[in-house]
Short mmCIF file of C-alpha atoms in Angstrom, two decimals:
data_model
loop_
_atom_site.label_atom_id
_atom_site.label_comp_id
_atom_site.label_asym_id
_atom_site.label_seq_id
_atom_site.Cartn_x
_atom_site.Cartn_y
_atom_site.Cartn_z
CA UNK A 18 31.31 49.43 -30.37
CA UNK A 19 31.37 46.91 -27.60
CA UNK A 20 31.35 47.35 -23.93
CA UNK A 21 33.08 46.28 -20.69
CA UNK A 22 32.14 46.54 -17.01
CA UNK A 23 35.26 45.38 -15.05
CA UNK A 24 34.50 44.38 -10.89
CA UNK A 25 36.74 43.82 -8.82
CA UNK A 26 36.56 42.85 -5.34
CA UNK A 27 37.09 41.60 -1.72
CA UNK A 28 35.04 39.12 -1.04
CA UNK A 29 32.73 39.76 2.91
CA UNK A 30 31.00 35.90 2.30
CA UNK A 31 31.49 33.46 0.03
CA UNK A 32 28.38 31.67 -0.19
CA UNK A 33 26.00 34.99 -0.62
CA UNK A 34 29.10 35.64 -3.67
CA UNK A 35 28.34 32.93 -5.19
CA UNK A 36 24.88 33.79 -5.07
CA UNK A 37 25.03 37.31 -6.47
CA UNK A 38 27.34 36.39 -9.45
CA UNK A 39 24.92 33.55 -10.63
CA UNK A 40 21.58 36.32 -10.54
CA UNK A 41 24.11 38.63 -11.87
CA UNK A 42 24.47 36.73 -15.15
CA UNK A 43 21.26 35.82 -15.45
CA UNK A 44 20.48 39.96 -15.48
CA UNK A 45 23.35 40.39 -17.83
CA UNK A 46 23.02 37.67 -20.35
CA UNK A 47 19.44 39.22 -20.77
CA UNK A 48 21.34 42.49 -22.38
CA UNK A 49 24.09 40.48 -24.44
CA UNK A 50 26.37 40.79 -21.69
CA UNK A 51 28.94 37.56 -21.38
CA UNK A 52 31.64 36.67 -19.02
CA UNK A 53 35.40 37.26 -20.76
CA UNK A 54 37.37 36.59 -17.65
CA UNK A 55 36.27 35.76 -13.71
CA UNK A 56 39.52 34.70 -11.53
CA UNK A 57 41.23 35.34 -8.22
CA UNK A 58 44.23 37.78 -8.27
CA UNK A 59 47.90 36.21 -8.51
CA UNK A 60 49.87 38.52 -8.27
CA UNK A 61 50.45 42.96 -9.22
CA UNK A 62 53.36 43.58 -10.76
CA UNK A 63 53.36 47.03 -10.77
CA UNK A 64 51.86 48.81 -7.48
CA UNK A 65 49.14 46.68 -5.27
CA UNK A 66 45.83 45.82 -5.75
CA UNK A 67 43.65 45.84 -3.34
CA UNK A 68 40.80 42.89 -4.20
CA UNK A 69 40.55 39.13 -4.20
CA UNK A 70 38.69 38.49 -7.23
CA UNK A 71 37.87 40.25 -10.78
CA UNK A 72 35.24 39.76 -13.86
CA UNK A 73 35.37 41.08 -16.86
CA UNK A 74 31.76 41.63 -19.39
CA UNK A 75 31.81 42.39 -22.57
CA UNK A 76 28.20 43.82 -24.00
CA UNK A 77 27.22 44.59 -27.57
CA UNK A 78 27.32 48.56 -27.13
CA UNK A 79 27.43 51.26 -24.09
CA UNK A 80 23.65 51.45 -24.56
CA UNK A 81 23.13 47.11 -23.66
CA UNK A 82 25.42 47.44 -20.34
CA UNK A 83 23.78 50.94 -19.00
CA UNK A 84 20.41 49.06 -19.33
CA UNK A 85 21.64 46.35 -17.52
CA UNK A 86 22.74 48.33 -14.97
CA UNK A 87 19.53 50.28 -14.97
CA UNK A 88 17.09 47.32 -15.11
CA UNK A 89 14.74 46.11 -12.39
CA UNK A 90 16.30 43.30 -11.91
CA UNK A 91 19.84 43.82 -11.60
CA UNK A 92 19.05 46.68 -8.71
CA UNK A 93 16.94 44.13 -7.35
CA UNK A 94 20.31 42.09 -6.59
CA UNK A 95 22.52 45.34 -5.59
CA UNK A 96 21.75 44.74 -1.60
CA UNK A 97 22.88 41.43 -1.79
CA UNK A 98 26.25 42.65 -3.62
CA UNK A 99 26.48 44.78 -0.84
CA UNK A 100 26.57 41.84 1.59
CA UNK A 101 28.77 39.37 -0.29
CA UNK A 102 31.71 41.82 -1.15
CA UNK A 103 33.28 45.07 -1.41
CA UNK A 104 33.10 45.75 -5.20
CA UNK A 105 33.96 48.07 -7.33
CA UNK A 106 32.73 48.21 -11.10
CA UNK A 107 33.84 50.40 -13.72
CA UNK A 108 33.22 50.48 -17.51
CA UNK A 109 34.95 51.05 -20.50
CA UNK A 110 33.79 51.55 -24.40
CA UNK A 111 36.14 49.46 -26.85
CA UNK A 112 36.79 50.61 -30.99
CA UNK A 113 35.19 47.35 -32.59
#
């Protein structure tokens, strides 16, 4: 069963973004994680949303993106997240 973590988010400073999502999938690609969508919101047609920007990873299974998550060296990047954006991820487990 495959995996998703979607982020979304207001970007604080574009440059130290830019940053974090390049370490970010370096850490990720290490667990089988790969980019399905990255883009900058259009529009909501139903309700608002309240961030600039979204990515979407798929991973093999729920086990691959919680070590991700967990590994050294994605929490070694979390403080900069902190200072490029605003983020919020979530995940989600998908029926193969």
């Amino acid at each position: 069963m495959s995996a998703f973590f979607i982020a979304t988010a207001t970007i604080n400073n574009p440059e130290k973004v830019q940053e974090y999502a390049r370490k970010a999938a370096e850490t990720f690609a290490a667990h089988g994680g790969e980019f399905v969508v990255r883009g900058k919101l259009d529009a909501a047609f139903v309700g608002s949303a309240d961030h600039q920007v979204v990515a979407v990873v798929r991973f093999p299974s729920k086990e691959a993106l919680n070590a991700w998550y967990k590994s050294p060296e994605y929490q070694a990047i979390i403080p900069l997240r902190t200072e490029a954006a605003d983020m919020r991820i979530v995940t989600y487990s998908v029926m193969a």
